[in-house]
Short mmCIF file of C-alpha atoms (C1' of nucleotides) in Angstrom, two decimals:
data_model
loop_
_atom_site.label_atom_id
_atom_site.label_comp_id
_atom_site.label_asym_id
_atom_site.label_seq_id
_atom_site.Cartn_x
_atom_site.Cartn_y
_atom_site.Cartn_z
CA UNK A 1 -55.21 -15.92 71.75
CA UNK A 2 -52.05 -14.21 72.95
CA UNK A 3 -51.98 -10.45 72.51
CA UNK A 4 -50.78 -9.24 69.18
CA UNK A 5 -49.84 -5.91 67.61
CA UNK A 6 -52.52 -6.42 64.97
CA UNK A 7 -56.05 -5.20 65.73
CA UNK A 8 -57.50 -7.82 63.48
CA UNK A 9 -56.56 -10.55 65.94
CA UNK A 10 -58.96 -9.18 68.53
CA UNK A 11 -61.74 -9.10 66.05
CA UNK A 12 -61.22 -12.63 64.87
CA UNK A 13 -61.19 -13.91 68.42
CA UNK A 14 -64.16 -11.87 69.62
CA UNK A 15 -66.51 -13.22 66.99
CA UNK A 16 -66.06 -16.87 67.72
CA UNK A 17 -68.81 -18.24 69.97
CA UNK A 18 -68.04 -19.87 73.30
CA UNK A 19 -70.02 -23.05 73.33
CA UNK A 20 -68.30 -26.10 71.93
CA UNK A 21 -70.71 -27.09 69.21
CA UNK A 22 -71.23 -23.47 68.24
CA UNK A 23 -67.50 -22.90 67.88
CA UNK A 24 -67.15 -26.01 65.76
CA UNK A 25 -69.91 -24.85 63.44
CA UNK A 26 -68.46 -21.39 63.27
CA UNK A 27 -65.12 -22.76 62.15
CA UNK A 28 -66.75 -25.08 59.64
CA UNK A 29 -68.65 -22.18 58.16
CA UNK A 30 -65.63 -19.94 57.79
CA UNK A 31 -63.67 -22.74 56.18
CA UNK A 32 -66.48 -23.67 53.86
CA UNK A 33 -67.00 -20.06 52.92
CA UNK A 34 -63.33 -19.57 52.17
CA UNK A 35 -63.37 -22.54 49.82
CA UNK A 36 -66.62 -21.52 48.23
CA UNK A 37 -65.48 -17.95 47.67
CA UNK A 38 -62.25 -19.21 46.21
CA UNK A 39 -63.82 -21.43 43.63
CA UNK A 40 -67.07 -19.68 42.78
CA UNK A 41 -66.48 -16.03 43.60
CA UNK A 42 -67.96 -13.89 46.32
CA UNK A 43 -71.57 -14.38 45.33
CA UNK A 44 -72.00 -18.05 46.03
CA UNK A 45 -75.33 -18.95 47.47
CA UNK A 46 -75.27 -18.98 51.23
CA UNK A 47 -77.29 -22.13 51.16
CA UNK A 48 -74.40 -23.74 49.33
CA UNK A 49 -71.94 -22.57 51.96
CA UNK A 50 -74.10 -24.00 54.73
CA UNK A 51 -74.36 -27.29 52.88
CA UNK A 52 -70.58 -27.49 52.45
CA UNK A 53 -70.13 -26.78 56.12
CA UNK A 54 -72.63 -29.47 56.99
CA UNK A 55 -74.84 -27.15 59.01
CA UNK A 56 -78.32 -25.80 58.57
CA UNK A 57 -78.96 -22.49 56.90
CA UNK A 58 -80.35 -21.18 60.14
CA UNK A 59 -77.00 -21.70 61.83
CA UNK A 60 -75.26 -19.76 59.15
CA UNK A 61 -77.61 -16.84 59.56
CA UNK A 62 -77.26 -16.85 63.33
CA UNK A 63 -73.49 -16.53 63.06
CA UNK A 64 -73.48 -14.24 60.06
CA UNK A 65 -76.64 -12.18 59.71
CA UNK A 66 -75.52 -10.85 56.34
CA UNK A 67 -73.33 -12.06 53.52
CA UNK A 68 -70.95 -9.26 54.35
CA UNK A 69 -70.50 -10.52 57.91
CA UNK A 70 -69.43 -13.86 56.56
CA UNK A 71 -67.05 -12.38 54.09
CA UNK A 72 -65.58 -10.13 56.75
CA UNK A 73 -64.80 -13.09 58.94
CA UNK A 74 -63.17 -15.04 56.17
CA UNK A 75 -61.17 -12.05 55.16
CA UNK A 76 -60.13 -11.16 58.69
CA UNK A 77 -58.99 -14.73 59.16
CA UNK A 78 -56.72 -14.53 56.16
CA UNK A 79 -55.36 -11.14 57.09
CA UNK A 80 -54.61 -12.47 60.51
CA UNK A 81 -52.57 -15.35 59.11
CA UNK A 82 -50.82 -12.99 56.77
CA UNK A 83 -49.83 -10.64 59.57
CA UNK A 84 -48.28 -13.45 61.50
CA UNK A 85 -46.34 -14.51 58.43
CA UNK A 86 -44.80 -11.05 58.11
CA UNK A 87 -43.23 -11.35 61.53
CA UNK A 88 -41.55 -14.63 60.62
CA UNK A 89 -39.85 -13.12 57.62
CA UNK A 90 -37.77 -10.57 59.50
CA UNK A 91 -34.60 -12.64 59.12
CA UNK A 92 -34.37 -12.55 55.34
CA UNK A 93 -32.67 -10.00 53.12
CA UNK A 94 -34.85 -6.88 52.74
CA UNK A 95 -35.93 -7.40 49.13
CA UNK A 96 -36.26 -11.12 49.62
CA UNK A 97 -38.37 -10.62 52.73
CA UNK A 98 -40.69 -8.27 50.93
CA UNK A 99 -41.24 -10.48 47.90
CA UNK A 100 -41.64 -13.59 50.02
CA UNK A 101 -44.35 -11.84 51.93
CA UNK A 102 -46.05 -10.79 48.72
CA UNK A 103 -45.91 -14.42 47.75
CA UNK A 104 -47.80 -15.35 50.88
CA UNK A 105 -50.11 -12.47 50.19
CA UNK A 106 -51.18 -13.91 46.86
CA UNK A 107 -51.40 -17.35 48.37
CA UNK A 108 -53.47 -16.54 51.42
CA UNK A 109 -55.71 -14.20 49.59
CA UNK A 110 -57.90 -16.89 48.27
CA UNK A 111 -60.71 -14.41 48.52
CA UNK A 112 -58.86 -12.23 46.11
CA UNK A 113 -61.63 -11.64 43.66
CA UNK A 114 -63.48 -9.83 46.37
CA UNK A 115 -60.45 -8.26 48.00
CA UNK A 116 -60.44 -5.65 45.34
CA UNK A 117 -63.60 -4.15 46.73
CA UNK A 118 -62.70 -4.78 50.33
CA UNK A 119 -59.57 -2.68 49.94
CA UNK A 120 -61.69 0.43 49.60
CA UNK A 121 -64.42 -0.48 52.00
CA UNK A 122 -65.04 1.93 54.85
CA UNK A 123 -66.48 -0.46 57.42
CA UNK A 124 -64.78 -0.79 60.74
CA UNK A 125 -63.59 -4.32 60.27
CA UNK A 126 -62.09 -3.75 56.86
CA UNK A 127 -60.41 -0.69 58.26
CA UNK A 128 -58.88 -2.87 60.95
CA UNK A 129 -57.81 -5.45 58.37
CA UNK A 130 -56.21 -2.83 56.22
CA UNK A 131 -54.45 -1.26 59.17
CA UNK A 132 -53.18 -4.64 60.30
CA UNK A 133 -51.95 -5.53 56.88
CA UNK A 134 -50.15 -2.23 56.49
CA UNK A 135 -48.73 -2.67 59.95
CA UNK A 136 -47.43 -6.07 58.90
CA UNK A 137 -46.15 -5.21 55.44
CA UNK A 138 -45.13 -1.60 56.01
CA UNK A 139 -41.96 -2.43 57.94
CA UNK A 140 -40.85 -4.92 55.30
CA UNK A 141 -41.36 -2.28 52.68
CA UNK A 142 -39.56 0.45 54.60
CA UNK A 143 -36.67 -1.81 55.36
CA UNK A 144 -36.32 -2.57 51.67
CA UNK A 145 -36.49 1.12 50.91
CA UNK A 146 -33.81 1.98 53.47
CA UNK A 147 -31.63 -0.75 52.00
CA UNK A 148 -31.99 0.90 48.60
CA UNK A 149 -33.87 -2.02 47.07
CA UNK A 150 -37.22 -0.31 46.60
CA UNK A 151 -38.04 3.10 45.14
CA UNK A 152 -39.03 5.65 47.75
CA UNK A 153 -41.88 7.34 45.92
CA UNK A 154 -44.42 4.67 46.80
CA UNK A 155 -45.86 3.06 49.88
CA UNK A 156 -47.18 -0.28 51.00
CA UNK A 157 -50.76 0.50 49.95
CA UNK A 158 -49.65 1.14 46.38
CA UNK A 159 -47.72 -2.08 46.30
CA UNK A 160 -50.52 -4.22 47.67
CA UNK A 161 -53.03 -2.84 45.24
CA UNK A 162 -50.67 -3.45 42.38
CA UNK A 163 -50.04 -7.02 43.38
CA UNK A 164 -53.63 -7.86 44.18
CA UNK A 165 -54.80 -6.34 40.91
CA UNK A 166 -52.41 -8.40 38.87
CA UNK A 167 -52.87 -11.66 40.70
CA UNK A 168 -56.64 -11.39 40.54
CA UNK A 169 -56.72 -11.30 36.75
CA UNK A 170 -56.99 -14.33 34.54
CA UNK A 171 -53.84 -15.62 32.92
CA UNK A 172 -53.10 -18.46 30.56
CA UNK A 173 -51.14 -20.15 33.31
CA UNK A 174 -49.19 -19.51 36.48
CA UNK A 175 -46.01 -19.01 34.51
CA UNK A 176 -47.49 -16.02 32.75
CA UNK A 177 -48.89 -14.62 35.97
CA UNK A 178 -45.49 -14.82 37.62
CA UNK A 179 -43.75 -13.35 34.64
CA UNK A 180 -46.05 -10.35 34.58
CA UNK A 181 -45.85 -9.93 38.31
CA UNK A 182 -42.07 -10.02 38.06
CA UNK A 183 -42.09 -7.32 35.42
CA UNK A 184 -44.26 -5.07 37.53
CA UNK A 185 -42.02 -5.68 40.52
CA UNK A 186 -39.06 -4.59 38.42
CA UNK A 187 -40.79 -1.24 38.31
CA UNK A 188 -40.83 -1.28 42.09
CA UNK A 189 -37.08 -1.79 42.46
CA UNK A 190 -35.00 1.27 43.11
CA UNK A 191 -32.41 2.70 40.76
CA UNK A 192 -33.61 3.12 37.27
CA UNK B 1 -68.65 -0.91 7.09
CA UNK B 2 -65.45 -0.63 5.06
CA UNK B 3 -63.16 -3.64 5.18
CA UNK B 4 -60.70 -3.71 8.02
CA UNK B 5 -57.72 -5.81 9.08
CA UNK B 6 -59.51 -6.69 12.31
CA UNK B 7 -61.80 -9.72 12.36
CA UNK B 8 -63.88 -8.18 15.07
CA UNK B 9 -65.25 -5.60 12.67
CA UNK B 10 -66.98 -8.27 10.62
CA UNK B 11 -68.55 -9.72 13.69
CA UNK B 12 -69.84 -6.42 14.95
CA UNK B 13 -71.38 -5.62 11.58
CA UNK B 14 -72.84 -9.08 11.00
CA UNK B 15 -74.84 -9.08 14.20
CA UNK B 16 -76.73 -5.88 13.65
CA UNK B 17 -80.20 -6.51 12.19
CA UNK B 18 -81.32 -4.99 8.90
CA UNK B 19 -84.69 -3.51 9.56
CA UNK B 20 -84.76 0.05 10.75
CA UNK B 21 -86.59 -0.32 14.06
CA UNK B 22 -84.71 -3.49 14.81
CA UNK B 23 -81.37 -1.82 14.23
CA UNK B 24 -82.37 1.10 16.43
CA UNK B 25 -83.32 -1.23 19.23
CA UNK B 26 -80.14 -3.22 18.82
CA UNK B 27 -78.04 -0.09 19.20
CA UNK B 28 -80.06 1.10 22.16
CA UNK B 29 -79.54 -2.24 23.85
CA UNK B 30 -75.80 -2.32 23.33
CA UNK B 31 -75.45 1.22 24.62
CA UNK B 32 -77.68 0.58 27.61
CA UNK B 33 -75.80 -2.59 28.39
CA UNK B 34 -72.45 -0.85 28.21
CA UNK B 35 -73.63 1.76 30.70
CA UNK B 36 -75.23 -0.79 32.94
CA UNK B 37 -72.16 -3.04 32.97
CA UNK B 38 -69.98 -0.04 33.69
CA UNK B 39 -71.88 1.11 36.70
CA UNK B 40 -73.25 -2.08 38.23
CA UNK B 41 -70.90 -4.82 37.05
CA UNK B 42 -71.48 -7.65 34.64
CA UNK B 43 -74.38 -9.18 36.48
CA UNK B 44 -76.97 -6.47 36.14
CA UNK B 45 -80.45 -7.76 35.63
CA UNK B 46 -81.27 -8.02 31.95
CA UNK B 47 -84.66 -6.59 32.70
CA UNK B 48 -82.89 -3.49 33.89
CA UNK B 49 -80.89 -3.25 30.69
CA UNK B 50 -84.05 -3.55 28.61
CA UNK B 51 -85.71 -0.84 30.67
CA UNK B 52 -82.76 1.49 30.20
CA UNK B 53 -82.84 0.87 26.49
CA UNK B 54 -86.56 1.56 26.42
CA UNK B 55 -87.46 -1.78 24.84
CA UNK B 56 -89.29 -4.85 26.02
CA UNK B 57 -87.52 -7.77 27.58
CA UNK B 58 -88.61 -9.89 24.64
CA UNK B 59 -86.66 -7.69 22.27
CA UNK B 60 -83.57 -8.06 24.32
CA UNK B 61 -83.83 -11.83 24.28
CA UNK B 62 -84.43 -11.95 20.54
CA UNK B 63 -81.23 -10.03 19.88
CA UNK B 64 -79.24 -11.64 22.63
CA UNK B 65 -80.46 -15.08 23.60
CA UNK B 66 -78.04 -15.23 26.52
CA UNK B 67 -76.35 -12.77 28.81
CA UNK B 68 -73.11 -13.78 27.25
CA UNK B 69 -74.29 -12.81 23.79
CA UNK B 70 -75.03 -9.35 25.05
CA UNK B 71 -71.73 -9.01 26.77
CA UNK B 72 -69.93 -10.25 23.70
CA UNK B 73 -71.52 -7.56 21.58
CA UNK B 74 -70.68 -4.80 24.01
CA UNK B 75 -67.17 -6.06 24.31
CA UNK B 76 -66.69 -6.49 20.57
CA UNK B 77 -67.89 -2.95 20.07
CA UNK B 78 -65.29 -1.61 22.41
CA UNK B 79 -62.52 -3.72 20.96
CA UNK B 80 -63.48 -2.48 17.56
CA UNK B 81 -63.12 1.15 18.61
CA UNK B 82 -59.86 0.35 20.29
CA UNK B 83 -58.45 -1.26 17.17
CA UNK B 84 -59.23 1.78 15.12
CA UNK B 85 -57.55 3.98 17.71
CA UNK B 86 -54.33 1.99 17.39
CA UNK B 87 -54.06 2.83 13.72
CA UNK B 88 -54.32 6.54 14.41
CA UNK B 89 -51.41 6.46 16.80
CA UNK B 90 -48.79 5.34 14.28
CA UNK B 91 -47.35 8.85 14.03
CA UNK B 92 -46.17 9.22 17.62
CA UNK B 93 -42.89 8.20 19.18
CA UNK B 94 -42.82 4.45 19.88
CA UNK B 95 -43.08 4.57 23.65
CA UNK B 96 -45.52 7.44 23.52
CA UNK B 97 -47.66 5.63 20.99
CA UNK B 98 -47.80 2.51 23.14
CA UNK B 99 -48.72 4.30 26.35
CA UNK B 100 -51.28 6.48 24.62
CA UNK B 101 -52.92 3.38 23.32
CA UNK B 102 -52.92 1.83 26.77
CA UNK B 103 -54.61 5.01 27.94
CA UNK B 104 -57.36 4.46 25.44
CA UNK B 105 -57.45 0.86 26.46
CA UNK B 106 -58.30 1.73 30.02
CA UNK B 107 -60.76 4.34 28.86
CA UNK B 108 -62.68 2.27 26.36
CA UNK B 109 -62.75 -0.77 28.52
CA UNK B 110 -65.72 0.34 30.48
CA UNK B 111 -66.58 -3.30 30.78
CA UNK B 112 -63.29 -3.84 32.50
CA UNK B 113 -64.55 -5.69 35.52
CA UNK B 114 -65.64 -8.43 33.17
CA UNK B 115 -62.72 -8.12 30.77
CA UNK B 116 -60.62 -10.08 33.15
CA UNK B 117 -62.62 -13.18 32.45
CA UNK B 118 -63.13 -12.45 28.80
CA UNK B 119 -59.38 -12.44 28.27
CA UNK B 120 -59.25 -16.15 28.91
CA UNK B 121 -62.51 -17.15 27.34
CA UNK B 122 -62.34 -19.74 24.58
CA UNK B 123 -65.42 -18.76 22.62
CA UNK B 124 -65.07 -17.80 18.99
CA UNK B 125 -65.97 -14.20 19.43
CA UNK B 126 -63.66 -13.56 22.32
CA UNK B 127 -60.97 -15.28 20.34
CA UNK B 128 -61.60 -12.82 17.53
CA UNK B 129 -61.58 -9.90 19.94
CA UNK B 130 -58.34 -11.00 21.44
CA UNK B 131 -56.78 -11.56 18.06
CA UNK B 132 -57.93 -8.16 16.91
CA UNK B 133 -56.64 -6.46 19.97
CA UNK B 134 -53.29 -8.16 19.68
CA UNK B 135 -53.21 -7.28 15.98
CA UNK B 136 -53.84 -3.66 16.91
CA UNK B 137 -51.52 -3.39 19.91
CA UNK B 138 -48.84 -5.85 18.86
CA UNK B 139 -47.24 -3.58 16.26
CA UNK B 140 -47.12 -0.68 18.72
CA UNK B 141 -45.41 -2.94 21.19
CA UNK B 142 -42.92 -4.36 18.72
CA UNK B 143 -42.06 -0.96 17.42
CA UNK B 144 -41.33 0.17 20.96
CA UNK B 145 -39.23 -2.92 21.47
CA UNK B 146 -37.24 -2.36 18.27
CA UNK B 147 -36.69 1.22 19.36
CA UNK B 148 -35.22 -0.07 22.60
CA UNK B 149 -37.94 1.42 24.76
CA UNK B 150 -39.55 -1.81 25.91
CA UNK B 151 -37.96 -4.97 27.29
CA UNK B 152 -38.00 -7.85 24.83
CA UNK B 153 -38.89 -10.69 27.16
CA UNK B 154 -42.59 -9.94 27.14
CA UNK B 155 -45.37 -9.64 24.64
CA UNK B 156 -48.54 -7.68 24.12
CA UNK B 157 -50.70 -10.22 25.95
CA UNK B 158 -48.61 -9.86 29.07
CA UNK B 159 -48.85 -6.13 28.91
CA UNK B 160 -52.59 -6.00 28.42
CA UNK B 161 -53.25 -8.34 31.29
CA UNK B 162 -51.00 -6.31 33.51
CA UNK B 163 -52.72 -3.07 32.64
CA UNK B 164 -56.23 -4.42 32.81
CA UNK B 165 -55.53 -6.06 36.14
CA UNK B 166 -54.26 -2.88 37.69
CA UNK B 167 -56.88 -0.57 36.26
CA UNK B 168 -59.70 -2.85 37.32
CA UNK B 169 -58.80 -2.71 40.98
CA UNK B 170 -60.17 -0.19 43.43
CA UNK B 171 -57.95 2.74 44.34
CA UNK B 172 -58.37 5.69 46.66
CA UNK B 173 -58.40 7.99 43.66
CA UNK B 174 -57.25 8.29 40.08
CA UNK B 175 -53.95 9.77 41.15
CA UNK B 176 -53.05 6.61 43.01
CA UNK B 177 -54.16 4.43 40.14
CA UNK B 178 -51.99 6.35 37.71
CA UNK B 179 -49.04 6.33 40.05
CA UNK B 180 -49.22 2.56 40.45
CA UNK B 181 -49.73 2.05 36.76
CA UNK B 182 -46.71 4.22 36.08
CA UNK B 183 -44.58 2.17 38.44
CA UNK B 184 -45.61 -1.04 36.76
CA UNK B 185 -44.88 0.47 33.36
CA UNK B 186 -41.40 1.35 34.59
CA UNK B 187 -40.90 -2.37 34.86
CA UNK B 188 -41.88 -2.66 31.24
CA UNK B 189 -39.27 -0.19 29.99
CA UNK B 190 -36.07 -1.62 28.63
CA UNK B 191 -32.65 -1.18 30.16
CA UNK B 192 -32.63 -1.83 33.79
"C1'" DA C 1 -102.31 1.76 -0.73
"C1'" DC C 2 -101.63 -3.26 0.39
"C1'" DT C 3 -99.78 -7.20 2.16
"C1'" DC C 4 -96.85 -10.20 4.18
"C1'" DT C 5 -93.31 -10.67 7.02
"C1'" DA C 6 -90.25 -9.57 10.68
"C1'" DC C 7 -90.18 -7.46 14.80
"C1'" DT C 8 -92.26 -5.76 19.29
"C1'" DG C 9 -93.27 -5.87 24.26
"C1'" DG C 10 -94.84 -7.53 28.45
"C1'" DA C 11 -97.70 -11.02 31.05
"C1'" DG C 12 -96.73 -14.93 33.40
"C1'" DG C 13 -94.62 -19.47 34.66
"C1'" DC C 14 -90.36 -21.15 36.56
"C1'" DA C 15 -86.23 -21.47 39.34
"C1'" DA C 16 -83.05 -19.77 42.63
"C1'" DC C 17 -82.01 -17.58 46.49
"C1'" DC C 18 -82.94 -14.95 50.65
"C1'" DC C 19 -84.15 -14.94 55.34
"C1'" DT C 20 -87.40 -15.88 59.38
"C1'" DC C 21 -89.40 -18.64 62.57
"C1'" DC C 22 -89.97 -22.15 65.89
"C1'" DG C 23 -90.10 -27.01 67.75
"C1'" DC C 24 -86.32 -29.90 68.96
"C1'" DT C 25 -81.41 -30.87 70.71
"C1'" DT C 26 -77.20 -30.16 73.15
"C1'" DC C 27 -74.29 -28.06 76.35
"C1'" DA C 28 -72.55 -26.71 80.75
"C1'" DA C 29 -73.43 -24.91 85.29
"C1'" DC C 30 -74.93 -26.34 89.56
"C1'" DG D 1 -78.61 -35.83 87.21
"C1'" DT D 2 -81.36 -31.92 86.46
"C1'" DT D 3 -82.43 -27.89 84.27
"C1'" DG D 4 -82.53 -23.71 81.73
"C1'" DA D 5 -80.35 -21.33 78.30
"C1'" DA D 6 -77.99 -21.43 74.01
"C1'" DG D 7 -77.83 -23.41 69.78
"C1'" DC D 8 -79.63 -26.27 65.87
"C1'" DG D 9 -81.73 -26.99 61.24
"C1'" DG D 10 -84.87 -26.87 57.66
"C1'" DA D 11 -89.69 -25.87 56.09
"C1'" DG D 12 -91.75 -22.26 53.87
"C1'" DG D 13 -93.15 -17.50 52.41
"C1'" DG D 14 -91.35 -13.60 49.84
"C1'" DT D 15 -88.60 -11.56 46.29
"C1'" DT D 16 -86.06 -11.26 42.21
"C1'" DG D 17 -84.46 -12.38 37.90
"C1'" DC D 18 -84.72 -15.61 33.87
"C1'" DC D 19 -86.87 -16.72 29.69
"C1'" DT D 20 -91.03 -18.12 26.61
"C1'" DC D 21 -94.84 -17.17 24.04
"C1'" DC D 22 -98.03 -14.88 21.21
"C1'" DA D 23 -101.41 -11.17 20.01
"C1'" DG D 24 -100.51 -6.87 18.11
"C1'" DT D 25 -97.60 -3.47 15.24
"C1'" DA D 26 -94.58 -1.41 12.01
"C1'" DG D 27 -91.35 -1.79 8.02
"C1'" DA D 28 -90.20 -3.04 3.04
"C1'" DG D 29 -91.32 -4.62 -1.38
"C1'" DT D 30 -94.92 -4.20 -5.08
#
DNA sequence: ACTCTACTGGAGGCAACCCTCCGCTTCAAC
DNA sequence: GTTGAAGCGGAGGGTTGCCTCCAGTAGAGT
């Protein structure tokens, strides 16, 4: 919509079709795919996604010629939301702001099982997503570093990989996941 | 073979068939499967595994009626090796011993992409694997805790999940992976 | 050496999913 | 309101992987 400092916004907008029914179907597909990826992993059957979205399989293929195209759109959508969240957090204390954002990160990243691979993908759109995410999270990180809350021998990419790795693994329950994440984040704090 | 404190050893031994050709094929299958899982993920085609092992698909299915059976055997094999490694490390300094073992952990766990799920699986054999692994790693952990090297508000299960989560994610290179792992392990050290 | 048993391997039927294609429908511009 | 273009959906052909079944083969005890 409005211009944004994050390249991913352009991409998200440019892919959505113009006609009314087409746009509605496009949205339904992305939503359905997000849910499907979240609960059955990144290799759900595309037929299943189309069914969830209430559209024909042909419509899915017209919008997303390959599985990757679909995943890219879902992912870009989440990154986009995440970038906007980073801006809203500027008011908080540096460490607080950073961890709150990481919280959102684990929340939005419903596609997390597949994010692992996306993080190292060379394609243009993933590049843009990564750049946008670093552009969103980098400042929070640097601010926390300048404030002496975060060690200076690491960067935002390290942190995101750490967090996404941990949150993507299976735990007994959320309590354990948070505990472990907290421990790892203790390693991130400055001054040991 | 010889009796061992780790339940997983029994299981590994009990599954291997007696006849010579059968045993040879069994071994070939487990090895082929380990390689295949390592390089193409846990959903390789079983036909491919059989081909790698140089046996017919029928032979594979006789030994391993389901994909899960095959994965269990590969996994149990690795856990078994890992348990034995833990015993050998008793001589080192507590912290050193623990981190060396974690090193082996990430090395042996070629099946790591699938380990994530295995860690929470309820089946008998995974239970035994988990128990064995905790029995092997637990003492190293506790020793490090008694020595004041590791924080006391966590246990071996937390640590293994943390490590396996991080090592299973994609990184630019090994240097980054080790750096991030090191940071997380700093959070594990006592006395912050 | 012989036999009986356990094991072998791959042909083939089945199911799932992929993706294309095209007759029908809906939109929006005029 | 008309019309042409854009979009719709699902039938169906192709591919791939799963798993069974059984005629043939090789090991172990005698």
